[in-house]
XYZ file of N, CA and C in Angstrom:
540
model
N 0.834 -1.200 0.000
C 0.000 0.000 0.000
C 0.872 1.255 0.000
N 1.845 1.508 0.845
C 2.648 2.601 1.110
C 3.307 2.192 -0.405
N 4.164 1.596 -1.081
C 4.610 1.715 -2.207
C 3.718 2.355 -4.018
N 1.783 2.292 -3.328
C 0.988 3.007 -3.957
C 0.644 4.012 -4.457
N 1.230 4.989 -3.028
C 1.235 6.644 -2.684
C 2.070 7.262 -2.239
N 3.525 6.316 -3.092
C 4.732 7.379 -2.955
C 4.697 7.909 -4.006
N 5.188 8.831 -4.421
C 5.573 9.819 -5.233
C 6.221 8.413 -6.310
N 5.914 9.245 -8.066
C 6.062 8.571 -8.577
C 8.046 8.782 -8.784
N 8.493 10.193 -8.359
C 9.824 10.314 -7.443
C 10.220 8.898 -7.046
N 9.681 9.243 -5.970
C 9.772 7.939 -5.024
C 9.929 6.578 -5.086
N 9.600 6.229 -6.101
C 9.607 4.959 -6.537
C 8.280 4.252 -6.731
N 7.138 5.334 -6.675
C 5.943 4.823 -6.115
C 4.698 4.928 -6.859
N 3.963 4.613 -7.282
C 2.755 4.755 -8.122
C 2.349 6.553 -8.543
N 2.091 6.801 -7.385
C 1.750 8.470 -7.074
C 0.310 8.710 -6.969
N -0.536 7.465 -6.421
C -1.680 7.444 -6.419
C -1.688 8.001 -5.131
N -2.483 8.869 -5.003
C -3.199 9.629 -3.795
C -3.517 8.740 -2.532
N -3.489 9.222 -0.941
C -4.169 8.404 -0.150
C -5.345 8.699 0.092
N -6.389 7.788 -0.619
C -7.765 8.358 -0.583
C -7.893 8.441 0.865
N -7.843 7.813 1.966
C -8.146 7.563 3.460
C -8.229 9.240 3.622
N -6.269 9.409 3.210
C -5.882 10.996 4.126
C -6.887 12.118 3.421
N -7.254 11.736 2.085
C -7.911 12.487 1.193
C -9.485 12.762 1.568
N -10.090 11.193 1.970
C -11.222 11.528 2.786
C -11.726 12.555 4.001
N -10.412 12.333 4.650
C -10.216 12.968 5.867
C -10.244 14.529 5.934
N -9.614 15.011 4.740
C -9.058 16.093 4.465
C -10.275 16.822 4.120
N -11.248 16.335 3.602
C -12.808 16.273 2.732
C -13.786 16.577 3.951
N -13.794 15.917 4.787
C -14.257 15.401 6.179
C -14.366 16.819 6.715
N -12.936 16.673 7.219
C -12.834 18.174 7.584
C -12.961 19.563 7.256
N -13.037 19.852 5.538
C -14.114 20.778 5.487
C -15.118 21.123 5.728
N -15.918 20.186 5.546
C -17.236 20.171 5.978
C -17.427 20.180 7.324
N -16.647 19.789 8.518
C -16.684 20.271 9.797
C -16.665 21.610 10.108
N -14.781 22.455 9.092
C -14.670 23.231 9.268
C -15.822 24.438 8.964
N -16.963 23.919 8.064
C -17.959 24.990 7.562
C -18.965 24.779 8.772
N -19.172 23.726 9.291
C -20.241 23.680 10.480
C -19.783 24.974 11.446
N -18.124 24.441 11.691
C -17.856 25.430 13.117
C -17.802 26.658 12.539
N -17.746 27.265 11.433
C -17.882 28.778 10.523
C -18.609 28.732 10.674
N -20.131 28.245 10.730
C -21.558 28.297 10.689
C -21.630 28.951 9.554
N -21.144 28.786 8.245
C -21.058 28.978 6.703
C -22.618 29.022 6.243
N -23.298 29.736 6.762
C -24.992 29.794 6.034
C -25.111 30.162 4.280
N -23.971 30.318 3.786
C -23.873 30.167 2.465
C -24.199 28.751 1.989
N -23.768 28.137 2.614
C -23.770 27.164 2.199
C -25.366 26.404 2.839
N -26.143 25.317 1.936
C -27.247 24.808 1.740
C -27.101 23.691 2.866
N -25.981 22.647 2.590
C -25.831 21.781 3.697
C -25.472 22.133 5.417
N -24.628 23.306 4.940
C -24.397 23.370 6.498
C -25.874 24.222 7.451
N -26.634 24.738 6.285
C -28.041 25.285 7.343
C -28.864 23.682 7.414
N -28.813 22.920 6.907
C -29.328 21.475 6.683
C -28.753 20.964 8.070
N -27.896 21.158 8.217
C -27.134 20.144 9.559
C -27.331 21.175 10.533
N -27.316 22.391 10.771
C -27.940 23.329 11.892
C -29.534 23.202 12.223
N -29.971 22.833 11.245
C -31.634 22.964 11.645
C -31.829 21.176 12.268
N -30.924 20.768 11.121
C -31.587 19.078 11.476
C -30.747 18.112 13.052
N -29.154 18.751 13.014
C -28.790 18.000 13.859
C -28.595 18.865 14.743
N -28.444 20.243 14.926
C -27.518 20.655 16.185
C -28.940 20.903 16.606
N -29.907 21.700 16.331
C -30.980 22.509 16.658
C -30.347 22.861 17.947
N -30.318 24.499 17.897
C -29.437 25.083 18.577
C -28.592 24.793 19.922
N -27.784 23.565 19.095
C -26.758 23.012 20.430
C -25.803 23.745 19.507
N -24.401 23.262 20.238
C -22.742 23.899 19.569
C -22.027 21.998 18.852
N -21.751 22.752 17.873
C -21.117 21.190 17.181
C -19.879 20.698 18.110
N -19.612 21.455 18.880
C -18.851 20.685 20.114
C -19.213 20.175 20.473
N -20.146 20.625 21.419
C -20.518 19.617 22.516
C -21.802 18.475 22.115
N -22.179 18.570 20.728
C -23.531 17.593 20.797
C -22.849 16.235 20.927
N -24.123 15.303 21.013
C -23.739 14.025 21.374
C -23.753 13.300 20.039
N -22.537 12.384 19.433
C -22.355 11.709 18.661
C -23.122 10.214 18.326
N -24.018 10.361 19.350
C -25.305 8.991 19.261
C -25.787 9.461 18.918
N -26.876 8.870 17.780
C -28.058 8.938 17.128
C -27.867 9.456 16.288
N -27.294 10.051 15.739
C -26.864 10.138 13.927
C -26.624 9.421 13.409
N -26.489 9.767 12.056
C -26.161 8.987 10.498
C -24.318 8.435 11.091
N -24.367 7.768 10.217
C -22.893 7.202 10.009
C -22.203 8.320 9.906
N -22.099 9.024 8.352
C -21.669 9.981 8.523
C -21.193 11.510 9.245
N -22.438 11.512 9.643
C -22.380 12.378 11.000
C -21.375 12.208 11.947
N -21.928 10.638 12.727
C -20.918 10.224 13.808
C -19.368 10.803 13.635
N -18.917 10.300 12.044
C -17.765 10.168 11.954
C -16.839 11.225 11.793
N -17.960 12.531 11.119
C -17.801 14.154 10.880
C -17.554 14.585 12.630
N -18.140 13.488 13.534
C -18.355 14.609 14.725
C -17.301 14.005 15.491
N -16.659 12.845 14.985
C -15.302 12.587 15.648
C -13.621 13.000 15.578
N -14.033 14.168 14.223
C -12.861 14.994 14.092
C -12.909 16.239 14.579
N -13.992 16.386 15.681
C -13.622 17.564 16.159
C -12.453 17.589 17.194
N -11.704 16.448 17.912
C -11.065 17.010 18.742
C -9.899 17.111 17.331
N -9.655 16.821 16.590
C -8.245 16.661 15.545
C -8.157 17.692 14.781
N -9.073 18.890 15.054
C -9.271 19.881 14.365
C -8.770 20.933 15.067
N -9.773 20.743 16.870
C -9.400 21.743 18.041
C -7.743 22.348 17.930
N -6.949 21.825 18.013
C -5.440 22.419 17.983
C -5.704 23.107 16.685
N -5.961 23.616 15.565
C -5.738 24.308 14.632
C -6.827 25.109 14.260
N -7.377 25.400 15.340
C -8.674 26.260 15.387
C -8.227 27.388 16.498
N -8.666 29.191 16.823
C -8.949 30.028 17.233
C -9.734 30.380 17.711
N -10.336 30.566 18.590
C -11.989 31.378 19.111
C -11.229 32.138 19.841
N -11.159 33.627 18.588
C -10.732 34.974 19.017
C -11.936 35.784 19.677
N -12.042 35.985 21.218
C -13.276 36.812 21.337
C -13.341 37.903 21.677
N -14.148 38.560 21.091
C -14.680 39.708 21.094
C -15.763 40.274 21.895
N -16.729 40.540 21.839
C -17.944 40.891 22.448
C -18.190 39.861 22.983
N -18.089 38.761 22.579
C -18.989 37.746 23.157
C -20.268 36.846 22.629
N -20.602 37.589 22.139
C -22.222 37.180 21.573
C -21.737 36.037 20.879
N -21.459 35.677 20.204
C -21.730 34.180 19.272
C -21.276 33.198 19.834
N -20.479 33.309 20.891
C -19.616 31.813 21.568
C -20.778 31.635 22.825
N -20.562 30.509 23.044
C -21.696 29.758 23.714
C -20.219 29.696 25.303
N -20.851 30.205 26.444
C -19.716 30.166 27.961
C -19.757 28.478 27.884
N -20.794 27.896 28.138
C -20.484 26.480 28.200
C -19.661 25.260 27.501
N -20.607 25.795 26.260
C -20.474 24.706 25.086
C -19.507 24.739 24.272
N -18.972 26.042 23.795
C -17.449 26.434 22.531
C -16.193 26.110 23.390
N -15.096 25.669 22.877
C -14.215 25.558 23.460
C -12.909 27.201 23.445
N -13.688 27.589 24.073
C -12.905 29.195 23.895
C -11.981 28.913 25.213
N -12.057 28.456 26.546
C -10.968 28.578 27.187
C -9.927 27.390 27.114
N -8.830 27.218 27.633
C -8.004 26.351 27.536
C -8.518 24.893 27.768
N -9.496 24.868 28.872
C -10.018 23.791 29.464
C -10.389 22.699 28.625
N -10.959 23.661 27.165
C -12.323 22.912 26.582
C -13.456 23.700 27.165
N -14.502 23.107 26.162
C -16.236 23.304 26.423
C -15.967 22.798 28.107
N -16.468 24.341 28.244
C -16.871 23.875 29.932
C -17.263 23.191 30.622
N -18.496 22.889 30.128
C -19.521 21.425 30.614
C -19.414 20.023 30.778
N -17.883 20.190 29.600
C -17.661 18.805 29.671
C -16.426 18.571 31.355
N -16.164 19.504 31.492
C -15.131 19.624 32.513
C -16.138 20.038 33.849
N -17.175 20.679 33.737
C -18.059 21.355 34.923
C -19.383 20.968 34.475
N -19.743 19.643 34.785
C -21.117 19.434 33.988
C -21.891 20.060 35.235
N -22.065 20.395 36.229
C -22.585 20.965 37.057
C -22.332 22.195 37.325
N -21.814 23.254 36.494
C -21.058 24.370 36.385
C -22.545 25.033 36.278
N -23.655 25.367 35.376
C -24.215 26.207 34.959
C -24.944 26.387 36.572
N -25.568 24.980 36.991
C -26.109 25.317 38.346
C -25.338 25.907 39.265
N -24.240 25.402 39.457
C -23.241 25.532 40.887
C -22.931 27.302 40.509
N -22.665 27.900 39.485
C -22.483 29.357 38.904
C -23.278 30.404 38.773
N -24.706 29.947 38.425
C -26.313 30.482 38.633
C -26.058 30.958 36.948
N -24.745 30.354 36.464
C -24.988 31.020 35.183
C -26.105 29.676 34.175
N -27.217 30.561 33.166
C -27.470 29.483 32.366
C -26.564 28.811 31.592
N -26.968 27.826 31.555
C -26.361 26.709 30.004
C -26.044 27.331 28.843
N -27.355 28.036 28.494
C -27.271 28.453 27.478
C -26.752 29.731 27.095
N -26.295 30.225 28.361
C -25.312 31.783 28.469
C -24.130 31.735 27.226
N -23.891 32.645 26.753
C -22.898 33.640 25.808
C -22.264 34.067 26.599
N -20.981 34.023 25.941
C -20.070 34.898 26.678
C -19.925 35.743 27.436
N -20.706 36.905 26.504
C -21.163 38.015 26.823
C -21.543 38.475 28.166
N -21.952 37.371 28.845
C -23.139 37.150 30.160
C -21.691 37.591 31.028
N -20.240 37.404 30.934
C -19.558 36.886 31.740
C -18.189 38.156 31.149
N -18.713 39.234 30.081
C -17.837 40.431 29.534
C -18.583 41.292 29.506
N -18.022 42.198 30.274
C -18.190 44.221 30.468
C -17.292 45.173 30.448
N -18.079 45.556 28.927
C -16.612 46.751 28.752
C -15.507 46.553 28.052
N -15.759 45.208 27.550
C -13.823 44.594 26.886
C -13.479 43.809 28.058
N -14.115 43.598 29.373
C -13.181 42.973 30.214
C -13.776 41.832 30.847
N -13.733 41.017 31.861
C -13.895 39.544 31.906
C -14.437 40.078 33.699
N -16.076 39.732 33.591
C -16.483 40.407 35.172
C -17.748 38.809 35.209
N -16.678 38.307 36.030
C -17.558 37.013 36.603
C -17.993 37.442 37.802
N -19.520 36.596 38.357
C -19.856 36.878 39.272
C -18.959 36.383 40.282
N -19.149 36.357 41.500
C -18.644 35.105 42.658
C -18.588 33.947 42.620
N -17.746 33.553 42.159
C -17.799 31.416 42.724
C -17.229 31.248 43.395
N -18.067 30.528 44.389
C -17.333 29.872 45.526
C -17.605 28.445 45.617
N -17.773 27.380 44.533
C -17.920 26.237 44.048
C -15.985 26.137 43.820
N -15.818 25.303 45.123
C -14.041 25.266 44.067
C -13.831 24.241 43.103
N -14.606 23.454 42.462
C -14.769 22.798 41.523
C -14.778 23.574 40.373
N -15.065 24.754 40.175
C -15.856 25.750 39.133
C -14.947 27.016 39.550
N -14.303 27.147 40.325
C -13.405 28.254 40.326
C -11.719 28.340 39.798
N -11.362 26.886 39.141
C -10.739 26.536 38.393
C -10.849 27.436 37.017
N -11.865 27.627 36.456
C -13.034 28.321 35.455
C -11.824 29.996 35.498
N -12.066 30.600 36.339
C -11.451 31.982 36.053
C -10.131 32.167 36.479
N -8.996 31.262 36.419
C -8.126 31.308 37.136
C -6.908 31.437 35.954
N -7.244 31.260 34.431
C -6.504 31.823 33.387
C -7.676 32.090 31.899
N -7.924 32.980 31.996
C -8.314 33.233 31.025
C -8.057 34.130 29.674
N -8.456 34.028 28.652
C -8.168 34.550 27.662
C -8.118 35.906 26.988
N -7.744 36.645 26.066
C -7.329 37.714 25.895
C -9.061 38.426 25.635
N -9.512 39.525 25.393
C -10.615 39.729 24.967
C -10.107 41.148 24.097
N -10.543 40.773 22.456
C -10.313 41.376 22.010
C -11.222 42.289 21.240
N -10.648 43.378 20.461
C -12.177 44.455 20.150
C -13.098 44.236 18.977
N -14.287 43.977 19.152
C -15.155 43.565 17.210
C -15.640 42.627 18.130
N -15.883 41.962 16.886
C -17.209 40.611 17.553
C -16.043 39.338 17.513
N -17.010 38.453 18.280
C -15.819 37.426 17.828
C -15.811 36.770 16.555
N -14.668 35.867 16.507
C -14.321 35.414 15.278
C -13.328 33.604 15.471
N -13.391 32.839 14.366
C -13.205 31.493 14.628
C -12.575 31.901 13.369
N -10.434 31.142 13.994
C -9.531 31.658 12.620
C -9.342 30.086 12.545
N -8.836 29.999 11.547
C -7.530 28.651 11.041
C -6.160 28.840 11.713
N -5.789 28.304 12.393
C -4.196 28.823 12.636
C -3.153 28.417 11.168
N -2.590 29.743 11.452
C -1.921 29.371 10.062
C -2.376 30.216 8.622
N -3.769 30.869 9.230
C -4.545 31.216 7.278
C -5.474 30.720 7.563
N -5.985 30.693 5.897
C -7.211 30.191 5.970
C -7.357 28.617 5.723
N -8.160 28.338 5.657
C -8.185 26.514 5.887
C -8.462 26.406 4.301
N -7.656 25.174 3.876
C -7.348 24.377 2.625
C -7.584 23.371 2.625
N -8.059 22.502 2.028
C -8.311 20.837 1.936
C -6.661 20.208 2.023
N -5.664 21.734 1.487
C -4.176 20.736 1.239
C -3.692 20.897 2.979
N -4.204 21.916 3.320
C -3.321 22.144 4.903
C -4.275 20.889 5.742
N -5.628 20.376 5.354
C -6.247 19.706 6.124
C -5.503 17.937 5.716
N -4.475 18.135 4.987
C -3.996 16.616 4.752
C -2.823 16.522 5.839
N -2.858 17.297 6.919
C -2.328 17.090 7.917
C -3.190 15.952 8.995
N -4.089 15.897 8.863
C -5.040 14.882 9.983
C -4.676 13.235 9.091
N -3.966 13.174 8.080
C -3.919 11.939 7.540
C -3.546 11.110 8.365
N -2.847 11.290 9.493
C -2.719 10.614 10.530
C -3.427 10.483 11.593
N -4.911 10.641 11.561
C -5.295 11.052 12.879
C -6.587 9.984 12.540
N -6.780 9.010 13.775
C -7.961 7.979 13.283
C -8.897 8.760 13.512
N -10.140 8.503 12.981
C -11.895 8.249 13.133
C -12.166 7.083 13.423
């Protein structure tokens, strides 16, 4: 197989690795979910049908299509080459986006929204005044882990970059190594 998709250099056929190629494919179409790309026909198709207003982070990978499942298992292989630059606040979900170092909160504080009095479904925003980062009181020390490094807050709305540029199907043939 490896003598298939070496370079014809190489000694090698120069046939493509469809796998890494799939993958690479895969991950566009993730990457347009987490853009929330409403240009696009499929990705309002998978917002209305699968997330209905959850975050493609945190939904649960049961009960979908095959495909789905397998789209929703490259999100952690993506996380390292993703940004959630924030701004105001408004579009990132406090719980559910993985904007602090931790990860999606919930998955680390599934008892966070109660123990905090903040909702679930709180925005950032709930938790920025002014450009600056004004949490209420926690005295949950389970949940006070939560404000003990947090992130830069920057001016505009927020925004979700590529590290590196913008995202390419060729820069996404970096996950060729990464199972589903």
């Amino acid at each position: 197989m490896e003598y298939c998709v070496q370079t014809e250099r190489g000694g090698g056929l120069g046939i493509r690795d469809i796998l890494a190629l799939n993958k690479a494919l895969m991950c566009r179409h993730l990457w347009n979910v987490i853009k929330d790309n409403q240009s696009s026909i499929w990705v309002r198709w998978i917002t209305h049908n699968h997330l209905r207003h959850k975050s493609v982070w945190t939904v649960d990978v049961k009960g979908g299509s095959w495909g789905w499942r397998k789209l929703l298992r490259l999100r952690s292989a993506l996380l390292p080459y993703i940004d959630l630059k924030i701004g105001d606040g408004e579009s990132f979900s406090l719980w559910h986006d993985p904007w602090h170092s931790l990860g999606p909160l919930i998955q680390r504080f599934p008892c966070g929204p109660s123990r905090t009095n903040i909702p679930a479904a709180a925005t950032l925003s709930t938790v920025i005044v002014d450009g600056a980062w004004c949490w209420p009181l926690i005295t949950d020390m389970e949940c006070i882990e939560i404000t003990h490094v947090l992130p830069t807050i920057h001016n505009g709305s927020d925004s979700i970059l590529w590290r590196g540029g913008d995202f390419s199907t060729k820069v996404s043939m970096i996950f060729s190594g990464v199972g589903t």
